[in-house]
Backbone as ProteinMPNN parsed JSONL, in Angstrom:
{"seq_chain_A": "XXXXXXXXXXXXXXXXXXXXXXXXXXXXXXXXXXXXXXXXXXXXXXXXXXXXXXXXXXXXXXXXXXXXXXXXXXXXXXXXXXXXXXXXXXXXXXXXXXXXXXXXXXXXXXXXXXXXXXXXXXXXXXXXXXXXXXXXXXXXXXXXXXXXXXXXXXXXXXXXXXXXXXXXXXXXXXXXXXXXXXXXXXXXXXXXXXXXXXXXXXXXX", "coords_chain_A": {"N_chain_A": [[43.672, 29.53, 81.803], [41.41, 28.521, 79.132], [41.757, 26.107, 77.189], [40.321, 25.01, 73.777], [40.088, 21.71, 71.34], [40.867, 22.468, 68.103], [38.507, 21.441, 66.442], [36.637, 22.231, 67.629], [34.356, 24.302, 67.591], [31.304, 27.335, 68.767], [28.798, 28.484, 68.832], [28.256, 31.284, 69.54], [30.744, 32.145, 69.22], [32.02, 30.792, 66.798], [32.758, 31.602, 63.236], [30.454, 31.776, 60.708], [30.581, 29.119, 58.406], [30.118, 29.44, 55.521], [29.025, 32.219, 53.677], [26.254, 32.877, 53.563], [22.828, 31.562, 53.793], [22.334, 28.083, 52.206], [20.451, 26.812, 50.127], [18.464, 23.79, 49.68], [17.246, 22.658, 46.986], [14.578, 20.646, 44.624], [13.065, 17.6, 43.431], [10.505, 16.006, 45.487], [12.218, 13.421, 47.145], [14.8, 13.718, 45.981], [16.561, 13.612, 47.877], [16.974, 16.154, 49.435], [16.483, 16.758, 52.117], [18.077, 14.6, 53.974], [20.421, 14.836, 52.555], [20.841, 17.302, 53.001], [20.744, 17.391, 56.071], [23.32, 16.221, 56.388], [24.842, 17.32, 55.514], [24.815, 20.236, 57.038], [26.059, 19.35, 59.22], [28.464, 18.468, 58.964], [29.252, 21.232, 57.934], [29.183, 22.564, 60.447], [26.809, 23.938, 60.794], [23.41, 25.176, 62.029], [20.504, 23.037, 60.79], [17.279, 23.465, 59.008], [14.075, 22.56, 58.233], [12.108, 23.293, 55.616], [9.205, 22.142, 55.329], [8.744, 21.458, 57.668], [9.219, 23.443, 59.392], [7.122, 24.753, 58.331], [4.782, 23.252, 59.053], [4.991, 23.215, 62.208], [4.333, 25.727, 62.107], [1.542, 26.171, 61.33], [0.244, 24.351, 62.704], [-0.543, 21.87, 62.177], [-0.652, 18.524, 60.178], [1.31, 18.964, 56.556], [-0.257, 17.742, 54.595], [-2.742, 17.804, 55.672], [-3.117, 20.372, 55.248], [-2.863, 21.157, 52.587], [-5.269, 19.043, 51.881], [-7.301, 20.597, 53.609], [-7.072, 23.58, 53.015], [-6.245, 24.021, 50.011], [-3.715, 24.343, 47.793], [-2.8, 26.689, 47.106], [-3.264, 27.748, 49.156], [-1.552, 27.446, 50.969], [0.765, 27.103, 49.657], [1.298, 29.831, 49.804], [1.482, 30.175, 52.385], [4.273, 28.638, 52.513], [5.905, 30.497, 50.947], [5.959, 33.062, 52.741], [7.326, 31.307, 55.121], [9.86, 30.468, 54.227], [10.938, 32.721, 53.249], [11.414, 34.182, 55.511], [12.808, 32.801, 57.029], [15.647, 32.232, 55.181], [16.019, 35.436, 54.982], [16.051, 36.59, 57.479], [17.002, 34.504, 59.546], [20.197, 33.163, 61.108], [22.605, 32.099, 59.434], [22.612, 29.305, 57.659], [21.243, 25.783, 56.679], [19.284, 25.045, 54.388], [16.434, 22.863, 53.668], [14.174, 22.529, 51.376], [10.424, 21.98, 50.123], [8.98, 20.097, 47.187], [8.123, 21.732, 45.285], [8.541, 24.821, 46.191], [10.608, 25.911, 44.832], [9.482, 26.48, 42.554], [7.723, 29.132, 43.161], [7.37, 32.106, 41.698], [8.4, 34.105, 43.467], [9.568, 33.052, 46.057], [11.463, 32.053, 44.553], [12.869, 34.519, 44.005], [13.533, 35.6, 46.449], [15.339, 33.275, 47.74], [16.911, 33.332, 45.628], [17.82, 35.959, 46.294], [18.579, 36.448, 49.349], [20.052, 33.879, 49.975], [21.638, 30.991, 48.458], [20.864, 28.683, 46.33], [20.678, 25.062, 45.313], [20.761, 22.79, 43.671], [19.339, 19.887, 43.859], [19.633, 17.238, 41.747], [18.284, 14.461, 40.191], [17.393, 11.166, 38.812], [14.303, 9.933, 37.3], [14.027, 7.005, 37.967], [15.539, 6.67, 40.216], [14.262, 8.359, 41.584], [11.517, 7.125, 42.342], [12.262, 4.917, 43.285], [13.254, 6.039, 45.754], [10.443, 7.56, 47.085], [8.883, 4.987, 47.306], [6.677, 3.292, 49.676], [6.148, 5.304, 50.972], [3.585, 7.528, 52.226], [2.82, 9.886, 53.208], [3.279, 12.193, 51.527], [1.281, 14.168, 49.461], [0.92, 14.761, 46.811], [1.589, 12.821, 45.207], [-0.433, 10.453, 46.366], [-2.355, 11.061, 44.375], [-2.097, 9.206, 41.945], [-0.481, 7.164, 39.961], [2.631, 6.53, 41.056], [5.088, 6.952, 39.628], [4.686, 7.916, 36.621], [3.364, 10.373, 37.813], [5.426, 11.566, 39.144], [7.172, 11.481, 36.729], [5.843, 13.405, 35.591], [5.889, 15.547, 36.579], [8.925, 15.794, 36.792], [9.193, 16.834, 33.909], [7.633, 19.374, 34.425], [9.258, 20.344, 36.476], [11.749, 20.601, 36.581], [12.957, 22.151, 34.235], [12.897, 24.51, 35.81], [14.236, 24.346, 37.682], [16.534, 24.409, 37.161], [17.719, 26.996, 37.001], [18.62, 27.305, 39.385], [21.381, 28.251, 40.952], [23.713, 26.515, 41.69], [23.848, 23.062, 40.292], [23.881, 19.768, 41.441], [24.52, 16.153, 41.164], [22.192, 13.881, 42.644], [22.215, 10.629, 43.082], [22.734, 7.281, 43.096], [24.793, 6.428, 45.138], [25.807, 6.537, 48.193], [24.779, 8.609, 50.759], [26.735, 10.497, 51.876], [28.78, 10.871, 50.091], [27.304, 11.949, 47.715], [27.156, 14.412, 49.675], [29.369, 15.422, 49.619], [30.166, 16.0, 46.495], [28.415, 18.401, 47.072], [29.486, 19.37, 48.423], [32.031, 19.893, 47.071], [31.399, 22.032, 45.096], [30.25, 23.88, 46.137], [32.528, 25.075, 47.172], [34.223, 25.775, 44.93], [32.348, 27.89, 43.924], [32.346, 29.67, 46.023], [34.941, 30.016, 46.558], [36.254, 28.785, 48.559], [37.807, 27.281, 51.198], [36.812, 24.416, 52.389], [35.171, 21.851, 55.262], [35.996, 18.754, 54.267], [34.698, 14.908, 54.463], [37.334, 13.219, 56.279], [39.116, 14.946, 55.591], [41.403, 16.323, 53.078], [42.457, 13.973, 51.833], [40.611, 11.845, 51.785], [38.791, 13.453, 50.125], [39.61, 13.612, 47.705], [39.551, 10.574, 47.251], [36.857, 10.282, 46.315], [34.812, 9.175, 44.272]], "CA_chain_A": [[43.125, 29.76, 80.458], [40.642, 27.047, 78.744], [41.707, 25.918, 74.964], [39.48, 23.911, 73.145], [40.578, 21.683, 70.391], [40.933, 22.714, 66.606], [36.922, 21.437, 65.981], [35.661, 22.977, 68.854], [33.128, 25.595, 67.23], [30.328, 27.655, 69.134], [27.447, 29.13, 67.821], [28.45, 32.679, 70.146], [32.245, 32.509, 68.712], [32.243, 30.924, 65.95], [32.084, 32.503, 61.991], [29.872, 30.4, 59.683], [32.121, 28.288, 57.186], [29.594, 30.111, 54.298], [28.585, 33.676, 53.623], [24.621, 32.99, 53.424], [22.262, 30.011, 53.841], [22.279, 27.422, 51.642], [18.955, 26.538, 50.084], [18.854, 22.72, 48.61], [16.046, 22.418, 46.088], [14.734, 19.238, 43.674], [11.559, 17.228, 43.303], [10.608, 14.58, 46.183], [12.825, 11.71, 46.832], [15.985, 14.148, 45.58], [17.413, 13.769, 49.145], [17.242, 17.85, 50.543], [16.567, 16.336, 53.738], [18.937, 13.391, 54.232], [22.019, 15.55, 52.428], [20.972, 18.516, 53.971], [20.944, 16.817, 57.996], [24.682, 15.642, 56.823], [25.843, 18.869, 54.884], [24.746, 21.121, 57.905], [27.108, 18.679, 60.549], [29.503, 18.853, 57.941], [29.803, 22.527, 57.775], [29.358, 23.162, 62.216], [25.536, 24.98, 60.6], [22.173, 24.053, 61.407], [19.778, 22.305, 59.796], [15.857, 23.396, 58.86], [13.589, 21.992, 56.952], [10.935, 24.633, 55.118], [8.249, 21.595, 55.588], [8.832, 20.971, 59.416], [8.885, 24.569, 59.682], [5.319, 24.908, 58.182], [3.696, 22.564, 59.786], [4.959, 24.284, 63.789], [3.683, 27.295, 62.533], [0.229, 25.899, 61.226], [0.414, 23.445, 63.966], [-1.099, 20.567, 61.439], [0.317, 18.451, 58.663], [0.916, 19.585, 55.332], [-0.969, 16.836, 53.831], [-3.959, 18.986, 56.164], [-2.873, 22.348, 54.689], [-3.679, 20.669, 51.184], [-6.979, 18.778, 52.098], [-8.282, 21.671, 54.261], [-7.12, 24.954, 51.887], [-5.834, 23.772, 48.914], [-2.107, 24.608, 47.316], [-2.801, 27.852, 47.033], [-2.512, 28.831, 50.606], [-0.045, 26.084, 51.266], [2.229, 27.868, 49.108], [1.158, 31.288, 50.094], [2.087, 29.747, 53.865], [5.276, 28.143, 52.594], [6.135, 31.069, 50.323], [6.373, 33.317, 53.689], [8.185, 30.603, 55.78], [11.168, 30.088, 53.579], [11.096, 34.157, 52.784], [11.777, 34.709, 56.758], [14.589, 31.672, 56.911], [16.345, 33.091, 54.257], [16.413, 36.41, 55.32], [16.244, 36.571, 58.793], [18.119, 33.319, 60.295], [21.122, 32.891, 60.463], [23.461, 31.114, 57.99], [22.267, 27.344, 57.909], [21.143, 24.612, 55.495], [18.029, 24.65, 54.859], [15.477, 21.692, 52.746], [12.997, 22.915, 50.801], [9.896, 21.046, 49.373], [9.705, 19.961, 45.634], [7.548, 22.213, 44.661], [8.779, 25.351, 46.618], [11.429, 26.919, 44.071], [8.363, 26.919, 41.402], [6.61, 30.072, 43.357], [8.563, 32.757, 41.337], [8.503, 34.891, 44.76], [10.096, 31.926, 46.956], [12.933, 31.573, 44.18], [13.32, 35.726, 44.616], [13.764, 35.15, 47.857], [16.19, 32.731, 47.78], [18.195, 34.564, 45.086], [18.288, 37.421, 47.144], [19.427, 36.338, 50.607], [20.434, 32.842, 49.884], [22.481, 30.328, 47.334], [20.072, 27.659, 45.816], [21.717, 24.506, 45.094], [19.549, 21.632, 42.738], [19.62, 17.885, 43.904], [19.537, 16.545, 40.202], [17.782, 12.658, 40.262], [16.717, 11.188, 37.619], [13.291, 9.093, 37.77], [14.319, 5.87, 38.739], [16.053, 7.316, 42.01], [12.645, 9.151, 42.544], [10.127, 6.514, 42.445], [12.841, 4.053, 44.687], [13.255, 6.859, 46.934], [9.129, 7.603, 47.329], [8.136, 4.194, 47.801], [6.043, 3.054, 50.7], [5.609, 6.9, 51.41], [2.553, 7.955, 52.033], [2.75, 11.07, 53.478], [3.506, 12.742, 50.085], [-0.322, 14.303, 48.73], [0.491, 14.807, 44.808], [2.06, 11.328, 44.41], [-1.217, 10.021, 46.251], [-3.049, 11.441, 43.117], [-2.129, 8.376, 40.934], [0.794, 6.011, 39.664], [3.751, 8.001, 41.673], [6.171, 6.95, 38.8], [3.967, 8.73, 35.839], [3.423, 11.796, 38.503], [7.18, 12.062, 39.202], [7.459, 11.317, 35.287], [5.315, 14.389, 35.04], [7.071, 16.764, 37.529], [9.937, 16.342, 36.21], [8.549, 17.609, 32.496], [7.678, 20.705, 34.67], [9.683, 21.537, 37.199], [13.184, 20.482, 36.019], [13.28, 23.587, 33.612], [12.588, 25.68, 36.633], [15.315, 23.941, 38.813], [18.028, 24.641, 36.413], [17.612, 28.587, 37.42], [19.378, 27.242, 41.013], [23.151, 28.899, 41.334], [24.556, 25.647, 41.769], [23.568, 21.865, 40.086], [24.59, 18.435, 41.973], [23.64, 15.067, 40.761], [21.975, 13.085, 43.325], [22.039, 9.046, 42.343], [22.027, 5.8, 44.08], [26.002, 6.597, 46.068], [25.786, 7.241, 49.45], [24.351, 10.312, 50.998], [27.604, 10.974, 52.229], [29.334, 11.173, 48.706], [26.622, 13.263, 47.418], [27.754, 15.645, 50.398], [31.16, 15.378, 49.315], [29.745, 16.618, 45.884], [27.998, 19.41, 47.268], [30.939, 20.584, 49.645], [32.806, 20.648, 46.08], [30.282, 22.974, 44.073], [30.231, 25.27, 47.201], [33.616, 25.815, 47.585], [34.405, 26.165, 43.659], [31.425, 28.694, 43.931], [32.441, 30.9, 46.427], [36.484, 30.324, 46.299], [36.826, 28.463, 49.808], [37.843, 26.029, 51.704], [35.573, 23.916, 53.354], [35.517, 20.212, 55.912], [35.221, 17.213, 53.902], [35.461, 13.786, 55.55], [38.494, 12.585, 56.664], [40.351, 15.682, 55.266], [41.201, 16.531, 51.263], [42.816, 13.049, 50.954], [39.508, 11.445, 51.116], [37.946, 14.488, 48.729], [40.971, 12.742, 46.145], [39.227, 9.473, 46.503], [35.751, 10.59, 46.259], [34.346, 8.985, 42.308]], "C_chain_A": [[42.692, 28.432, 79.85], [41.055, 26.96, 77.147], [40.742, 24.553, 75.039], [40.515, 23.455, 71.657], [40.175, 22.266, 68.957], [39.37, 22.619, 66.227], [36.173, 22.432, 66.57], [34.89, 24.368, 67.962], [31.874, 25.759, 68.64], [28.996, 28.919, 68.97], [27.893, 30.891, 68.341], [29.866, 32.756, 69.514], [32.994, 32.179, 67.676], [31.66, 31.305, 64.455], [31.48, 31.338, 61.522], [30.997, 30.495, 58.447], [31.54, 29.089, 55.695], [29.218, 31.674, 54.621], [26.898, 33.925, 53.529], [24.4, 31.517, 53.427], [21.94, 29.495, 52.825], [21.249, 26.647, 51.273], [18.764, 25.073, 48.685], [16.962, 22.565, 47.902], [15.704, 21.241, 44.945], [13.249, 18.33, 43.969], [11.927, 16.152, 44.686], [11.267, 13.411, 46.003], [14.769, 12.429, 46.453], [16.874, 13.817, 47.096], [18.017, 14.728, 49.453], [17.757, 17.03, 51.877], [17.981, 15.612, 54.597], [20.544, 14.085, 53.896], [21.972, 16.475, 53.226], [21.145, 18.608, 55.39], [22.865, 16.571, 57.788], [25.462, 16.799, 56.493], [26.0, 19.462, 56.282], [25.655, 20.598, 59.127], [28.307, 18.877, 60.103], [30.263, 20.392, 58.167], [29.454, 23.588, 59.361], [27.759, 23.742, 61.339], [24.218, 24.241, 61.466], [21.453, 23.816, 60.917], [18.672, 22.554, 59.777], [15.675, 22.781, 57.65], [12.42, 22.871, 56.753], [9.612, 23.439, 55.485], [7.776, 21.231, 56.428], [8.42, 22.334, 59.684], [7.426, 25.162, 59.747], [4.476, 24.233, 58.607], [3.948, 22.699, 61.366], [4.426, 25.199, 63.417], [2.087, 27.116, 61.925], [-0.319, 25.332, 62.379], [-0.981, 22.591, 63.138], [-0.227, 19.892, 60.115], [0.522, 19.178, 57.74], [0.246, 18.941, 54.628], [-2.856, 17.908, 54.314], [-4.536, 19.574, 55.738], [-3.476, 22.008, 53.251], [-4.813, 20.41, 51.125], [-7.936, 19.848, 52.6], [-8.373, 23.109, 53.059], [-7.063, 24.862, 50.817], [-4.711, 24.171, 48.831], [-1.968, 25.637, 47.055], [-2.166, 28.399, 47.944], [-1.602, 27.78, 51.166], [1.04, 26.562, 50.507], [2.286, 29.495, 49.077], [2.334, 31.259, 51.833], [3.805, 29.346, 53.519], [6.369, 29.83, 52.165], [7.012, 31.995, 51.802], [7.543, 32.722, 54.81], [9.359, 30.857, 55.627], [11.8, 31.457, 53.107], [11.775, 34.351, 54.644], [12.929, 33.507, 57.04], [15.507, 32.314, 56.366], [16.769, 34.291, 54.618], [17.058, 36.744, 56.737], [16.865, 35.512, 59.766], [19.393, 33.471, 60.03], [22.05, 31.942, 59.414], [22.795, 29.89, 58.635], [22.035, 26.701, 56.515], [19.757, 24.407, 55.495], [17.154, 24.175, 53.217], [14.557, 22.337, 52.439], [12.189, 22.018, 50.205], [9.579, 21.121, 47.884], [9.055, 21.04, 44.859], [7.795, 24.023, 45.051], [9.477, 26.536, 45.695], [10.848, 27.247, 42.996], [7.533, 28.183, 41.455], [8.137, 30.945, 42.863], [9.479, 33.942, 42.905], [9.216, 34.354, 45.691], [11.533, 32.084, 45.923], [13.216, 33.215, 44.242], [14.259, 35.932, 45.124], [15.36, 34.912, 48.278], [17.36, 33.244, 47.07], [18.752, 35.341, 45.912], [19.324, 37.449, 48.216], [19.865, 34.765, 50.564], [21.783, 32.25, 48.856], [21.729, 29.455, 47.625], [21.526, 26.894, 45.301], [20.558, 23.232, 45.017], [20.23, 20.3, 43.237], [18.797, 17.282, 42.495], [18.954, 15.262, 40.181], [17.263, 12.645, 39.472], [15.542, 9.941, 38.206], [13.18, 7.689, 38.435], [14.352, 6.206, 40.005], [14.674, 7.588, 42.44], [12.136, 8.092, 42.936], [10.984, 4.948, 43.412], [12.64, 4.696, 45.717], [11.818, 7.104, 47.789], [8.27, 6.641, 47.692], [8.024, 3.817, 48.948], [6.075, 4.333, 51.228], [4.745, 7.132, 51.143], [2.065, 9.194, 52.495], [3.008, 12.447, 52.45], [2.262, 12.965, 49.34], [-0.035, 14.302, 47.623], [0.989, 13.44, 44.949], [0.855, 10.225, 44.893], [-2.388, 10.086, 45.036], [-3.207, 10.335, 42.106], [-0.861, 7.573, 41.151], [1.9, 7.05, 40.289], [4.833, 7.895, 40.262], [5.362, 8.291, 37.39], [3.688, 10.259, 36.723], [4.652, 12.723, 38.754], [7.817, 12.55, 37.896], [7.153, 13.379, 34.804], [5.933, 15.747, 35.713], [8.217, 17.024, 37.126], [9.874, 17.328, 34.95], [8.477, 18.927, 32.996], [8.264, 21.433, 35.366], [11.531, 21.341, 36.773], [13.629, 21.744, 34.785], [13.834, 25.025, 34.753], [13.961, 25.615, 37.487], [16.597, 24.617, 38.229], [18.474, 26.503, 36.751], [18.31, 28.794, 38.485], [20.797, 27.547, 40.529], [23.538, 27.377, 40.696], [23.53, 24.104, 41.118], [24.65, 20.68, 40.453], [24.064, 17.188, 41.676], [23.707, 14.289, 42.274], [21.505, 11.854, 42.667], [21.915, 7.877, 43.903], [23.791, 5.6, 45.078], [25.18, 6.77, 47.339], [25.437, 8.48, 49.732], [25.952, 10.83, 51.59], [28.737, 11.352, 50.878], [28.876, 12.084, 48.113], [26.895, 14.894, 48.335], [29.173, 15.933, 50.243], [30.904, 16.359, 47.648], [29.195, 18.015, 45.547], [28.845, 20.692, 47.913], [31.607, 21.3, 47.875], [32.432, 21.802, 45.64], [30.412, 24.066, 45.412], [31.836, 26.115, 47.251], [34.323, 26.274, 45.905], [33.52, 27.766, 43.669], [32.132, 30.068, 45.081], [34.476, 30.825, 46.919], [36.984, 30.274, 48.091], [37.164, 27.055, 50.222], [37.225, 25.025, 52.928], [35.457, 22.258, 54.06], [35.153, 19.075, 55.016], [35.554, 16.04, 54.713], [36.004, 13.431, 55.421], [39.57, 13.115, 56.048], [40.555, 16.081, 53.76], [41.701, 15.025, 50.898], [41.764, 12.136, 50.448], [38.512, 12.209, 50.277], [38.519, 13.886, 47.762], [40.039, 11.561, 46.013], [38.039, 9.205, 46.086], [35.483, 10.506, 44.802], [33.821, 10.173, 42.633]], "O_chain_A": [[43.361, 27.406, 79.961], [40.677, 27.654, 76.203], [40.523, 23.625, 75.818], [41.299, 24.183, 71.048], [38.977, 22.506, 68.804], [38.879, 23.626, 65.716], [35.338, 23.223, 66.131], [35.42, 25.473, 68.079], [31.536, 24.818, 69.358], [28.758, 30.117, 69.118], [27.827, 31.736, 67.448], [30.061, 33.944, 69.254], [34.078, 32.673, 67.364], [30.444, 31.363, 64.27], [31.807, 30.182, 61.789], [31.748, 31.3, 57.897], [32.361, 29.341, 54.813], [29.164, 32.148, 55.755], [26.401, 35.048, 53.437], [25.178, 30.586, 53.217], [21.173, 30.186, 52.156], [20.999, 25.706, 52.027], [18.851, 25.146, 47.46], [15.872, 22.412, 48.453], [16.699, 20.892, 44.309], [12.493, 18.679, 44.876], [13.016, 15.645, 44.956], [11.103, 12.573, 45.117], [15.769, 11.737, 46.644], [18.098, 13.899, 46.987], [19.213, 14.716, 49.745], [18.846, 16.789, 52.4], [18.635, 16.052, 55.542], [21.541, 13.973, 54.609], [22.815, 16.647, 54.107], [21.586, 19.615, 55.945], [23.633, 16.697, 58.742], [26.494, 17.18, 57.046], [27.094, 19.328, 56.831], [25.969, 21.415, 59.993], [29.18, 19.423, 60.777], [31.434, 20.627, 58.466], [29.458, 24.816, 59.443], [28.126, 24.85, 61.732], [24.059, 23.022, 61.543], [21.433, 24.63, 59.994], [18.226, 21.896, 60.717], [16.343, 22.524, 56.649], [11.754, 23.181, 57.74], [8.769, 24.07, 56.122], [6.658, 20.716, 56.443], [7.311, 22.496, 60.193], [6.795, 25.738, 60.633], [3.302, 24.603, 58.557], [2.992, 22.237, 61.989], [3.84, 25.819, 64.304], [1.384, 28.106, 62.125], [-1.281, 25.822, 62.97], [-2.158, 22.709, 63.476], [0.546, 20.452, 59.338], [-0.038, 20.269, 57.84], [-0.058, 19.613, 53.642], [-3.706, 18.418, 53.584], [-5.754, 19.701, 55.604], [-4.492, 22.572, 52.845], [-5.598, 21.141, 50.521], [-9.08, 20.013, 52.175], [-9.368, 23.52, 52.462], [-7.835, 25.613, 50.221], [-4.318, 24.525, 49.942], [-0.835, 25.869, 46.635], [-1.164, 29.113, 47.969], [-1.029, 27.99, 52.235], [2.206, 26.347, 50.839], [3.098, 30.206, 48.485], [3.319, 31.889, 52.217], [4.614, 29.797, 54.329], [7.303, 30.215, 52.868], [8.208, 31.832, 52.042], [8.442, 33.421, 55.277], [10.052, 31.369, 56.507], [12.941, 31.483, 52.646], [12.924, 34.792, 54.649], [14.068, 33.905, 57.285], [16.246, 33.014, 57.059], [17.995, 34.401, 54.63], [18.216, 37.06, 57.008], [17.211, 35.931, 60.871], [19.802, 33.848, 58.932], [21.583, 31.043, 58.713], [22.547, 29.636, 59.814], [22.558, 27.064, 55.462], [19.118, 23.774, 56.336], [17.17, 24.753, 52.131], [13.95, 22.857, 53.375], [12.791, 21.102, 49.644], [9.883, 22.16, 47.299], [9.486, 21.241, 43.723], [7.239, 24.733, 44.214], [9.135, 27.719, 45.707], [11.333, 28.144, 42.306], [6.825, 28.554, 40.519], [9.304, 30.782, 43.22], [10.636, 34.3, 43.126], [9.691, 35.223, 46.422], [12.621, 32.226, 46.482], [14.317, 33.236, 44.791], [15.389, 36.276, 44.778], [16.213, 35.644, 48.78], [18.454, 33.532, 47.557], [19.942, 35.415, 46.219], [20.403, 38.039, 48.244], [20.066, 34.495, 51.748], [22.742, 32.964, 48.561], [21.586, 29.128, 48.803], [22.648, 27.322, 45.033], [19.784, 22.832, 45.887], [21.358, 19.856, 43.022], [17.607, 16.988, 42.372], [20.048, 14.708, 40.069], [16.611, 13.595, 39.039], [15.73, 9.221, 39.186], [12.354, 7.371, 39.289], [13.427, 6.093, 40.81], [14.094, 7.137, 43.428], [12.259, 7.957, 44.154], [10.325, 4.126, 44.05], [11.969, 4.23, 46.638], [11.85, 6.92, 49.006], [7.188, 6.884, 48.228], [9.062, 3.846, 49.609], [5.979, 4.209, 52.449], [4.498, 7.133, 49.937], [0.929, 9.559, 52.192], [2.864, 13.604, 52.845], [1.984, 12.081, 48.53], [-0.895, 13.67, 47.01], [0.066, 12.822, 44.417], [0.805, 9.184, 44.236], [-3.199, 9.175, 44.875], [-4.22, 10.327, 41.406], [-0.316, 7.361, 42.235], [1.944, 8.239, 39.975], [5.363, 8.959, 39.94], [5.664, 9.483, 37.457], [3.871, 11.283, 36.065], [4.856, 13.933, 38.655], [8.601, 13.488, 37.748], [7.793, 14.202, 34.149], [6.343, 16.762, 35.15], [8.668, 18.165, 37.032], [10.411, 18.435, 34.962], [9.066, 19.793, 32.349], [8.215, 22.663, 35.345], [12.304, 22.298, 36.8], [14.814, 22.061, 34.675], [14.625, 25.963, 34.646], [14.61, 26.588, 37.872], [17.462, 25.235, 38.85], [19.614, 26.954, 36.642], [18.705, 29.912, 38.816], [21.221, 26.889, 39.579], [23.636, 27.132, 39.493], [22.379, 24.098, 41.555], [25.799, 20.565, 40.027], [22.88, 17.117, 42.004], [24.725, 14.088, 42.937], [20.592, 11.872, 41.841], [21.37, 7.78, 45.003], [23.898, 4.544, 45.7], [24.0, 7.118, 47.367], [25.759, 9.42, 49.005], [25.956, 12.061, 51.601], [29.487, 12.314, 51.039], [29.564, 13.063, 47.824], [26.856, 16.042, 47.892], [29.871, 16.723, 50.878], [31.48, 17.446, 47.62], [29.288, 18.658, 44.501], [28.909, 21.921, 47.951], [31.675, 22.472, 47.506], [33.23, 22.725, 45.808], [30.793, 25.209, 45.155], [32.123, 27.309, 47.335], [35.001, 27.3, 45.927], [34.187, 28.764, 43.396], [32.299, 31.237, 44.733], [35.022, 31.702, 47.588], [37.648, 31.085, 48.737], [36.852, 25.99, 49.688], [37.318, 25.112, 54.153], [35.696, 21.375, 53.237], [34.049, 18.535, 55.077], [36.481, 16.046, 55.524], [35.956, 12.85, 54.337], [40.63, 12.529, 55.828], [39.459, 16.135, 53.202], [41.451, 14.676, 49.745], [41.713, 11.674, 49.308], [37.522, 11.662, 49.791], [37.791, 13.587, 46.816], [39.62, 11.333, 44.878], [37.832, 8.131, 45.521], [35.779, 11.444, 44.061], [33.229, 10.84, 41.785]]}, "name": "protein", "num_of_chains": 1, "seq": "XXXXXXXXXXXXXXXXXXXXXXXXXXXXXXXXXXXXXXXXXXXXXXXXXXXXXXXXXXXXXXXXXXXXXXXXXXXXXXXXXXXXXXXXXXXXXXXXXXXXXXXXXXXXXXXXXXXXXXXXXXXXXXXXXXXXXXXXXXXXXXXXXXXXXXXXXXXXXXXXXXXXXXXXXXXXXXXXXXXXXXXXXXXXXXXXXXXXXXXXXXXXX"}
């Protein structure tokens, strides 16, 4: 008879640590991506990203999808994507882009078969986080700080509609996932891996 140790998870035997996939939302620069690659190791899940996703199933950038169609069908395309994640995948962690939880149909969605969960940053963070990025089409538009300035004005109303709010700042991405583990497990009344056990959750500012 084969034992594995205590970690040992496998996708055929073991349960997911959550009850639905976890959908991180927040303007560019919030760090979906970067928390969401460490959350999903964190919690044995894995990890998509709604913007990787759309650009295998276009099979071109999204910077492309903008220049070639416009934002229309770039969020008609995304809208779908992140509607079949959600529903149909299994449990995981999955990044959404900043503008994503603004299509009222996408945040639906996510209501429905998901738990949204806001990476909070305030402008500074953004416009550190965005620089020398150029793969980002609205912040090519102009000054990225005044564009970010302006995103926030509109979509930060919208964000606040997410289940769960986490401030993302200038800590470690690994703190911020320490943050997020909390809010999850307050939220659905579990207990869940942080690193190096609950004594380092105690020392976690």
């Amino acid at each position: 008879m084969t034992t594995q140790g205590p970690g040992a998870r496998t996708a055929e035997t073991a349960q997911p640590l959550l009850p639905c996939t976890v959908v991180l939302v927040g303007l560019m620069g919030a760090g979906k991506s970067a928390i969401g690659r460490r959350l999903a190791a964190r919690l044995h899940l894995p990890f998509r990203d709604a913007d990787t996703e759309i650009e295998a199933a276009a099979g071109c950038t999204i910077a492309e999808i903008f220049a070639r169609d416009g934002e229309p069908v770039f969020r008609s395309v995304e809208r779908r994507i992140i509607t079949r994640l959600v529903k149909d995948e299994p449990v995981h962690i999955l990044a959404t882009g900043g503008g994503a939880f603004m299509d009222p149909e996408t945040r639906a969605a996510i209501r429905e078969h998901g738990l949204s969960v806001w990476l909070r940053a305030e402008l500074d963070v953004l416009v550190a986080r965005t620089a020398r990025r150029t793969h980002r089409p609205i912040l090519n538009q102009g000054d990225p700080r005044t564009i970010l300035g302006r995103l926030i004005e509109q979509r930060y109303p919208v964000y606040a509609e997410a289940d769960l709010e986490v401030v993302s700042d200038e800590r470690p991405p690994d703190g911020t996932v320490e943050l997020v583990i909390d809010a999850l497990e307050a939220h659905f009344g579990i207990q869940l891996p942080h690193r190096g056990g609950r004594q380092a959750k105690a020392e976690t500012p």
